CSV table of C-alpha atoms and ligand atoms in Angstrom, one decimal:
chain,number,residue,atom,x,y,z
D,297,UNK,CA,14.4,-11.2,-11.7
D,298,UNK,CA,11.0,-10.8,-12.8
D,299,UNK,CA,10.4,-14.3,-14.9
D,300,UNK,CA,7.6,-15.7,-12.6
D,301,UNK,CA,8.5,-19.5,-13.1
D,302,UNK,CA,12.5,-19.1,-12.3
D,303,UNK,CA,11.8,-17.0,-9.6
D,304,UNK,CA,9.0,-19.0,-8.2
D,305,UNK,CA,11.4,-22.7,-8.8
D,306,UNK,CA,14.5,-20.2,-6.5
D,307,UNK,CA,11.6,-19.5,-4.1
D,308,UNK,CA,10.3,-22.8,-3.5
D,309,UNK,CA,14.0,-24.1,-3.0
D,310,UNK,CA,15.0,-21.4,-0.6
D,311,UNK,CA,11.9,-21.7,1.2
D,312,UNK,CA,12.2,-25.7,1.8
D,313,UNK,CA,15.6,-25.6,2.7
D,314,UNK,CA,15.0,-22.4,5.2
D,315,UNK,CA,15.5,-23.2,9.0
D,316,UNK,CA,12.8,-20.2,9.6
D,317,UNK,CA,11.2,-17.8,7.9
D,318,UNK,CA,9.9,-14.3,8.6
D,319,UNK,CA,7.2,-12.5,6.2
D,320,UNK,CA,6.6,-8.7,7.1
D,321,UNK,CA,4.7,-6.0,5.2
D,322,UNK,CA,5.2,-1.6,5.2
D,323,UNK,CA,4.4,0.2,8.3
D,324,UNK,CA,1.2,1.7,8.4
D,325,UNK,CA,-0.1,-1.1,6.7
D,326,UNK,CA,-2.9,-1.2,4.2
D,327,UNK,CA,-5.4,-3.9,2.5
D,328,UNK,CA,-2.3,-5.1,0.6
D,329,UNK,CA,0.4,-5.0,2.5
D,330,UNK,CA,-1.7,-7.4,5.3
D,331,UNK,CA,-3.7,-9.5,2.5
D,332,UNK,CA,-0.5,-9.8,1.0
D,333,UNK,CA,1.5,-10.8,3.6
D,334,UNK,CA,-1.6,-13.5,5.1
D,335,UNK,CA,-2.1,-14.6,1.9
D,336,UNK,CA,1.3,-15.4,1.4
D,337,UNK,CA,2.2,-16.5,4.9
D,338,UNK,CA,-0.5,-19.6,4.5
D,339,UNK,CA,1.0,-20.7,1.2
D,340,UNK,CA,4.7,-20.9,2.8
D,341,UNK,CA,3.4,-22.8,6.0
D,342,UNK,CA,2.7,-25.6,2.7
D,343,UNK,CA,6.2,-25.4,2.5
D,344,UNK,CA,7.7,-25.1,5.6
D,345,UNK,CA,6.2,-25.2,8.9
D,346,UNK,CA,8.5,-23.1,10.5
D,347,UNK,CA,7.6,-19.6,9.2
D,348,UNK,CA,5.9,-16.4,11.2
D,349,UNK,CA,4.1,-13.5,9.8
D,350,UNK,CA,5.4,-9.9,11.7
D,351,UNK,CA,3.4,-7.7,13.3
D,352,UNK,CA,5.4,-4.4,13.5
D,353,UNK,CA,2.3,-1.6,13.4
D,354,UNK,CA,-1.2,-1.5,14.4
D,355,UNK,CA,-3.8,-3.2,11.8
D,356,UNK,CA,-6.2,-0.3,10.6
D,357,UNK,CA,-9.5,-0.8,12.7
D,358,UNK,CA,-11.1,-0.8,8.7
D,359,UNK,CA,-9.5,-4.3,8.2
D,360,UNK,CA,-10.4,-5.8,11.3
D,361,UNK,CA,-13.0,-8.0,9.9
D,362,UNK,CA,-9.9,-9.7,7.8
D,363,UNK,CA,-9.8,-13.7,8.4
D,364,UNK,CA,-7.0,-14.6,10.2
D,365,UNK,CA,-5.1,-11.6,12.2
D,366,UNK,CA,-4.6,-13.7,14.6
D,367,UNK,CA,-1.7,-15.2,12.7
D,368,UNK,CA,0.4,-12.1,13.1
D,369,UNK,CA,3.4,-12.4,15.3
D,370,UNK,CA,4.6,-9.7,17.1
D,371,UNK,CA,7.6,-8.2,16.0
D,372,UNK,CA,10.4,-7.8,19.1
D,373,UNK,CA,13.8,-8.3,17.4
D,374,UNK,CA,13.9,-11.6,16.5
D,375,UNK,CA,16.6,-12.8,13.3
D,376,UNK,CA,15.3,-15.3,10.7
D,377,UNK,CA,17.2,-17.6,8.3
D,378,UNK,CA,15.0,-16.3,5.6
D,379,UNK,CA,12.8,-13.2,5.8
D,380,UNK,CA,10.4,-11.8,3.1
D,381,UNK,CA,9.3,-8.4,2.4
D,382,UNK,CA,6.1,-7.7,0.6
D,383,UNK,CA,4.4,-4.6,-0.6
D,384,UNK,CA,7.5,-2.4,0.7
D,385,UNK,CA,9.9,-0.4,-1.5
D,386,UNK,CA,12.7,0.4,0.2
D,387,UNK,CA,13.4,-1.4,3.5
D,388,UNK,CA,12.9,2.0,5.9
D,389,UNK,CA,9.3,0.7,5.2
D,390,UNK,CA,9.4,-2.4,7.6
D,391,UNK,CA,9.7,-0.7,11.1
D,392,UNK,CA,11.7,-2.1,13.9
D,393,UNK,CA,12.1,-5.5,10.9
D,394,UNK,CA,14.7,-3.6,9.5
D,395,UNK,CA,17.0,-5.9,12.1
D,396,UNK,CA,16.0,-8.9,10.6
D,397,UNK,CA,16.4,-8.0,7.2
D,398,UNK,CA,20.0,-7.0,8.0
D,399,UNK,CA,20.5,-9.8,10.0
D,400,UNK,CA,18.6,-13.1,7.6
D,401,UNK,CA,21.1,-15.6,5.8
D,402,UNK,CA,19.4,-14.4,2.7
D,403,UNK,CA,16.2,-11.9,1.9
D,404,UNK,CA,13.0,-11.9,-0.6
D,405,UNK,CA,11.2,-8.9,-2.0
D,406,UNK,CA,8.5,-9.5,-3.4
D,407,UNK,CA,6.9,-5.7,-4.4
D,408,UNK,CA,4.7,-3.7,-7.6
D,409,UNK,CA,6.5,-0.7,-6.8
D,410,UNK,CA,7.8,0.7,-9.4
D,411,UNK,CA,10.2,2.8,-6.9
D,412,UNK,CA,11.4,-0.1,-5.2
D,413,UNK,CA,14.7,-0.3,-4.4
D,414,UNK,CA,15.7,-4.1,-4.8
D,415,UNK,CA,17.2,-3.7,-1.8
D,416,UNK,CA,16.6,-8.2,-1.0
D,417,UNK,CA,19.5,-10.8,-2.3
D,418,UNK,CA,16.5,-12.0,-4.9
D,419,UNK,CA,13.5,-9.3,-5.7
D,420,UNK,CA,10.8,-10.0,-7.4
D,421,UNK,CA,9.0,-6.9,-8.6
D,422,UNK,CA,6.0,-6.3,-10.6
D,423,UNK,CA,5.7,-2.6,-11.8
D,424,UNK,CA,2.6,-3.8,-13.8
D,425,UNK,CA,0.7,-5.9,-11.1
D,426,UNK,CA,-2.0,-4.3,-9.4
D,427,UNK,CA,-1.0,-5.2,-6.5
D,428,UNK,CA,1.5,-7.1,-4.3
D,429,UNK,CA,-1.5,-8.9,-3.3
D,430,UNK,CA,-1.8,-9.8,-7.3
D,431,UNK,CA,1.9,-11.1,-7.2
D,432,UNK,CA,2.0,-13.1,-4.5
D,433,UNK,CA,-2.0,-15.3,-6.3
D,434,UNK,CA,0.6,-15.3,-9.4
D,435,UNK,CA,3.2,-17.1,-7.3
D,436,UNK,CA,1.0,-19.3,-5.5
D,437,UNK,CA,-0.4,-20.4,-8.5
D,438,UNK,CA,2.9,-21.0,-10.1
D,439,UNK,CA,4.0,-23.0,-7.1
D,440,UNK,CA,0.5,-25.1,-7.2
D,441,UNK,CA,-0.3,-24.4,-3.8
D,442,UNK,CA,-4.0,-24.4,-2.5
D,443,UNK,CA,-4.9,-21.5,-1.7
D,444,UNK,CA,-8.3,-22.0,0.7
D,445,UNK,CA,-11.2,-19.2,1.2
D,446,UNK,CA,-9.1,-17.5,4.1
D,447,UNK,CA,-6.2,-17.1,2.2
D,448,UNK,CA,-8.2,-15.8,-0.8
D,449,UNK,CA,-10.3,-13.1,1.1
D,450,UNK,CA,-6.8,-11.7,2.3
D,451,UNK,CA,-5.5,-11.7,-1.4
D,452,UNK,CA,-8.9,-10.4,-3.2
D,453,UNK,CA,-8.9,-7.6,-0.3
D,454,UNK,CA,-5.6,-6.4,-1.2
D,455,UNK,CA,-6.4,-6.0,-4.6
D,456,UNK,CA,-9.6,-4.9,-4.6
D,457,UNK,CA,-8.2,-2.1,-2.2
D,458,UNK,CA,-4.8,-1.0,-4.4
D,459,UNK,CA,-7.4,-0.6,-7.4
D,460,UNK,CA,-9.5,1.2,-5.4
D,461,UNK,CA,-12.4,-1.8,-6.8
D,462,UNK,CA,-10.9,-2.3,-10.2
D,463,UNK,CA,-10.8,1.5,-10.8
D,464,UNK,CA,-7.3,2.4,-11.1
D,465,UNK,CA,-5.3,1.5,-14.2
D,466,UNK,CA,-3.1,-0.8,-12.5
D,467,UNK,CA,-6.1,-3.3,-13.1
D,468,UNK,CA,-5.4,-5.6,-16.0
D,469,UNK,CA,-6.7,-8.4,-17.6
D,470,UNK,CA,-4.1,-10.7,-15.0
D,471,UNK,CA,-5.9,-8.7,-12.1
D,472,UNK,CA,-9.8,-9.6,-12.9
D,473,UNK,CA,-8.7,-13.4,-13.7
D,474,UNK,CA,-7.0,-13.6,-10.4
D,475,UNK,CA,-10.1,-11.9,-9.0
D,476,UNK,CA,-12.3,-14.1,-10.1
D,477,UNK,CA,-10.2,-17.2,-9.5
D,478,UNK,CA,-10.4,-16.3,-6.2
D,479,UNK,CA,-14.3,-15.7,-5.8
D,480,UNK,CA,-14.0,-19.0,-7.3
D,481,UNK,CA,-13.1,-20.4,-3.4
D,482,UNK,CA,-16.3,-19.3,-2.5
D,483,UNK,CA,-15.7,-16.5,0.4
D,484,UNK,CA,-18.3,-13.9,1.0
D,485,UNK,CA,-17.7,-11.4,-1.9
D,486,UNK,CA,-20.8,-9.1,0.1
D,487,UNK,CA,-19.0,-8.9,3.3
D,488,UNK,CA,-15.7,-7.7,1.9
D,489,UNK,CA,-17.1,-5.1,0.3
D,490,UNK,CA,-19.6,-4.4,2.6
D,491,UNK,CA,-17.2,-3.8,5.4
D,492,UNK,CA,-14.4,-1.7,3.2
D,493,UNK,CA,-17.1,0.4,2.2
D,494,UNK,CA,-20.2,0.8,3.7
D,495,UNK,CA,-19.4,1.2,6.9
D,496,UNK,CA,-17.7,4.6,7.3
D,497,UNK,CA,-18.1,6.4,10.4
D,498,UNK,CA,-19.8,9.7,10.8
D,499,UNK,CA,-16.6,11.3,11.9
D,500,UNK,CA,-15.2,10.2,8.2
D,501,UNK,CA,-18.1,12.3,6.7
D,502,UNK,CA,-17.4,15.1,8.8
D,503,UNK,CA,-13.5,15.4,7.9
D,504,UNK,CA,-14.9,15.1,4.2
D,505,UNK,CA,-17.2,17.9,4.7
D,506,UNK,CA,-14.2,19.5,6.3
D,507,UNK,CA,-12.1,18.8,3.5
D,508,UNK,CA,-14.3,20.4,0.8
D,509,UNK,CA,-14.4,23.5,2.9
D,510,UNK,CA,-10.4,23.9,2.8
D,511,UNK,CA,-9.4,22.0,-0.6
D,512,UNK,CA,-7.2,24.9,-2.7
D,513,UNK,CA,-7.0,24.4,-6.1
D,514,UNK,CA,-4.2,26.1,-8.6
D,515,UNK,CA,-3.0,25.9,-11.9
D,516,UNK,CA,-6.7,26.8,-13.3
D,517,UNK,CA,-7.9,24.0,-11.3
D,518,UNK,CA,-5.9,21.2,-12.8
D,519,UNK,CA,-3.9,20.9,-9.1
D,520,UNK,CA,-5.9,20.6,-5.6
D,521,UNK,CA,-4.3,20.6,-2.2
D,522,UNK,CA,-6.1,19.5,1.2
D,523,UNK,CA,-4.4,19.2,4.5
D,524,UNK,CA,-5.9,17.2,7.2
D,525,UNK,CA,-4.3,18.7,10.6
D,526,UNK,CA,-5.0,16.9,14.0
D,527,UNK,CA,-7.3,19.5,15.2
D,528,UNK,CA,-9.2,18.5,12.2
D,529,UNK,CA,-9.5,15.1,13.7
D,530,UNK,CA,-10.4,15.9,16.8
D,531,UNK,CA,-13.4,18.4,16.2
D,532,UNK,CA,-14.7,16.0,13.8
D,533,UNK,CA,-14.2,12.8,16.2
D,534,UNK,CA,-12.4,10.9,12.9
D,535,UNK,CA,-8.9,9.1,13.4
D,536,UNK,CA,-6.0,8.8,11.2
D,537,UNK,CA,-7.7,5.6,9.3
D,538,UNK,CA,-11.0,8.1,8.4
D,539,UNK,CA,-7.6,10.4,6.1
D,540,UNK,CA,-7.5,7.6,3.7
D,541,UNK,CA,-10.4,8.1,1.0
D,542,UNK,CA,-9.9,11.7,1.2
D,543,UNK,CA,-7.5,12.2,-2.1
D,544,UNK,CA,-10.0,10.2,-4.0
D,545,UNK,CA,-12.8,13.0,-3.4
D,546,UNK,CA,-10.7,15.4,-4.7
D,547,UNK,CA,-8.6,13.8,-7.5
D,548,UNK,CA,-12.1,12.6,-9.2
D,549,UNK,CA,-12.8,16.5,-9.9
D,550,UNK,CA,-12.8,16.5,-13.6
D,551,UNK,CA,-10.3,19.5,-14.0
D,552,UNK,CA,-7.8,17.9,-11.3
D,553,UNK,CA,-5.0,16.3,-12.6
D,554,UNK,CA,-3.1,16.1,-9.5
D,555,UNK,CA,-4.5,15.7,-6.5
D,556,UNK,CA,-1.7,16.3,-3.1
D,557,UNK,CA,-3.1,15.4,0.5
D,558,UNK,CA,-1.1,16.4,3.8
D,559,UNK,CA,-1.8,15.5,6.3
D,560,UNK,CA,-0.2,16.1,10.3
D,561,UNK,CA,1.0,13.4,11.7
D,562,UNK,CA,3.1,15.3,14.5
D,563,UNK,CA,4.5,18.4,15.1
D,564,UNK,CA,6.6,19.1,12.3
D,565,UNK,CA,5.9,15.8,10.8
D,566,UNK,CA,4.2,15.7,7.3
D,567,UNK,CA,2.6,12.6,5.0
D,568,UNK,CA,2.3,13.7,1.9
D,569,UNK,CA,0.0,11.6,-0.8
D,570,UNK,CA,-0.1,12.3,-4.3
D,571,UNK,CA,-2.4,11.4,-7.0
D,572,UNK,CA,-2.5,12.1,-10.8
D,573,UNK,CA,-4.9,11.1,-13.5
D,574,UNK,CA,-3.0,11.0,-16.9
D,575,UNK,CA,0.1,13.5,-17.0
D,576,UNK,CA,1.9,13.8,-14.3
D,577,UNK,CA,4.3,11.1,-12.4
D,578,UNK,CA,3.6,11.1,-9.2
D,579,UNK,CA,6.3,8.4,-8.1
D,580,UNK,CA,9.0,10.8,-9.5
D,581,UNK,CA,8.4,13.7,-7.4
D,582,UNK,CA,7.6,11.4,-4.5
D,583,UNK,CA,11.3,9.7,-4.7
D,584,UNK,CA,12.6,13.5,-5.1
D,585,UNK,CA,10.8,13.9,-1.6
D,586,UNK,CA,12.2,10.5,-0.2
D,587,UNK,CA,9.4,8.7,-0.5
D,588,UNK,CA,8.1,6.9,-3.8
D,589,UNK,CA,5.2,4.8,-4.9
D,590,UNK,CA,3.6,4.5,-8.3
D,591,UNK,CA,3.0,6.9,-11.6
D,592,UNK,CA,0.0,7.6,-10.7
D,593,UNK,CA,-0.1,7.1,-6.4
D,594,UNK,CA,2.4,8.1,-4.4
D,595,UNK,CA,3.7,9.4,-0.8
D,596,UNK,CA,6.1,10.6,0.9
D,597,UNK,CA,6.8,11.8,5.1
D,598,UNK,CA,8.2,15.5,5.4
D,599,UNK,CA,9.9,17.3,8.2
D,600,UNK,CA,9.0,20.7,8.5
D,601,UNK,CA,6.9,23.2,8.5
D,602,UNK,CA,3.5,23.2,6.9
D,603,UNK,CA,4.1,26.9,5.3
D,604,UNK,CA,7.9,25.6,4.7
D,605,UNK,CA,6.2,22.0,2.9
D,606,UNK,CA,3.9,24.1,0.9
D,607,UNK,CA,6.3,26.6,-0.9
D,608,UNK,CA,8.7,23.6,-1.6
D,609,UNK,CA,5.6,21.6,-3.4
D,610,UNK,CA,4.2,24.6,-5.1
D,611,UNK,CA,7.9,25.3,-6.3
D,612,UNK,CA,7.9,21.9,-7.4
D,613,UNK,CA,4.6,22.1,-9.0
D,614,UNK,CA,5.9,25.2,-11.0
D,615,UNK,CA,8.1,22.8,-12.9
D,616,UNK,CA,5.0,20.6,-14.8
D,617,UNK,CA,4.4,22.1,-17.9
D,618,UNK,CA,0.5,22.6,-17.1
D,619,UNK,CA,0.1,24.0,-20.6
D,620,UNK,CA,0.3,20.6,-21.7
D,621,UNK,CA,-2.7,19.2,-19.0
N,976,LIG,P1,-0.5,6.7,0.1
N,976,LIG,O1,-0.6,8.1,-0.4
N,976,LIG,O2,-1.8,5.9,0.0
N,976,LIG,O3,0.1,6.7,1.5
N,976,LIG,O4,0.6,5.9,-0.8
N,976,LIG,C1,0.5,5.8,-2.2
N,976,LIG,C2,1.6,5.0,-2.7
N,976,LIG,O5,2.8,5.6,-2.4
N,976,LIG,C3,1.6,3.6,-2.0
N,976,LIG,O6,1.8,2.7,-3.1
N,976,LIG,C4,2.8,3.7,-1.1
N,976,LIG,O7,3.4,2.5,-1.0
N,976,LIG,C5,3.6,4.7,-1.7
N,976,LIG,N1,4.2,5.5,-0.5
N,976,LIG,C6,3.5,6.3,0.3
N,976,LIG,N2,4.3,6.9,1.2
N,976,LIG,C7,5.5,6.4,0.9
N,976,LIG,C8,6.8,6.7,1.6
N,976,LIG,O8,7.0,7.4,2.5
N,976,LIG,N3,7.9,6.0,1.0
N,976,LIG,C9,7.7,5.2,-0.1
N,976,LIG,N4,8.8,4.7,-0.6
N,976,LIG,N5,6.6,5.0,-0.7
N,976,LIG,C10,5.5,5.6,-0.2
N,977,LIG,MN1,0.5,-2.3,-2.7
């Protein structure tokens, strides 16, 4: 269902006549999944007091400075009438919440992936929003909710992260109005971006140094692979948080059309994020993997060994036509 005023009338209705509501966001969640899921969460308490916003994974040290974390509920197994997903494809994206969604009266997904599985009684997914974050300002908007400088910090950060600052293509016209409708609440535009991206830590430059040393690039240059390992952290003094950036540095090499980042997350355990520029759809060969994302960003976890993960890409990598690139 992606017709934004019958969708937003079922919502409204569900949402009034819900005994409780539960709103959760992805694991490891990012500028959108948590601006998302705040924004959201303050424009359903217009509609029904009785509704809680899950915490079910650590909020990236990077975001701290968001307005209103404290809202976040803990997530320990509780069931809701009603819960919402946002910003997650498939629901092995919402941790531990995976018990409420199997357990609600009835679920809402609410999503841009284009991957997403519709796994919610009623999903509402954007393929061409930048953002969930972008979805869930079109919603409010169509509802005629007030959305107050709070709200709209949590909503501009999510989109101004997914577009990487209006970079990425997933930035429309839709995505710049509902920018500056939000600016138009008057939050501190300087501190957002001051604290996504000027303060970076000096163990984040030295991974990136790191990563420049070990980048390989194939397929006369048009593919580059770096792998962050943990060792890497820890002689650098960088965390898990300082990883994220790191595709960007080398996907914007001019001859790189697709950019793959692995990086350890345990023994055996692989994240894999891919990026392309023009060609190559990354959101296929991510859902091949069992992950998904977008045409142009995607991930996916691997189990295995890192000499084991890198044949299996390369072999996969072998199947673009780069003739064409
Ligand atoms: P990132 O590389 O930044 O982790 O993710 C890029 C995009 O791919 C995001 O939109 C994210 O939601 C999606 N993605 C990343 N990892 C996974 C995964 O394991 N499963 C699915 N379904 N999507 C993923
Ligand atoms: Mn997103």
């Amino acid at each position: 269902m992606n017709d934004i005023r019958e969708f937003a009338a079922n919502f409204k209705n569900i949402i009034k006549n819900a005994e409780n509501i539960g709103i959760v966001g992805h694991m490891s969640p990012d500028g959108d999944a948590i601006g998302s899921a705040l924004g959201l969460y303050d424009a359903v308490l217009q509609l029904n007091n009785n509704s809680y916003v899950l915490k079910i994974d650590e909020i990236p040290e990077y975001l701290n400075f968001l307005p209103g974390l404290d809202k976040f509920t803990e997530y320990s197994g509780e069931k809701y009438d009603v819960l919402i997903t946002v910003d997650a494809s498939s629901s092995d994206r919402i941790g531990d919440a995976v018990y409420a969604l199997e357990n609600c009266r009835q679920s809402i997904v609410i999503d841009h992936h284009i991957s997403n599985e519709k796994f919610g009684d009623i999903n509402h997914v954007v393929a061409d929003a930048s953002s969930t974050s972008e979805v869930v300002f079109d919603l409010i908007e169509e509802l005629g909710l007030s959305i107050s400088e709070d709200m709209a910090s949590c909503i501009f950060v999510g989109i101004l992260t997914d577009t990487n600052r209006f970079l990425y293509s997933n930035s429309s016209s839709n995505t710049l109005r509902a920018a500056a409708k939000l600016m138009d609440t008057g939050f501190d535009k300087d501190y957002i971006l001051y604290n996504l991206y000027q303060t970076n830590t000096m163990g984040s430059f030295r991974l990136t140094q790191k990563v420049i040393e070990n980048t390989e690039f194939c397929y006369d240059d048009k593919a580059a692979i770096a792998v962050i390992d943990n060792d890497m952290l820890n002689i650098c003094g960088a965390d898990k948080y300082d990883i994220e950036d790191k595709i960007n540095l080398i996907r914007d090499i001019r001859s790189v059309e697709l950019a793959c980042l692995i990086k350890e997350v345990d023994d055996d355990i692989y994240k894999v994020s891919l990026r392309s520029k023009r060609f190559v759809d990354v959101s296929k060969i991510c859902t091949e993997y069992g992950g998904g994302g977008h045409i142009h960003a995607g991930g996916f976890s691997f189990r295995g060994n890192l000499s084991e993960l890198k044949t299996s890409l390369i072999k996969r990598f072998d199947e673009i036509d780069w003739s064409k690139i």
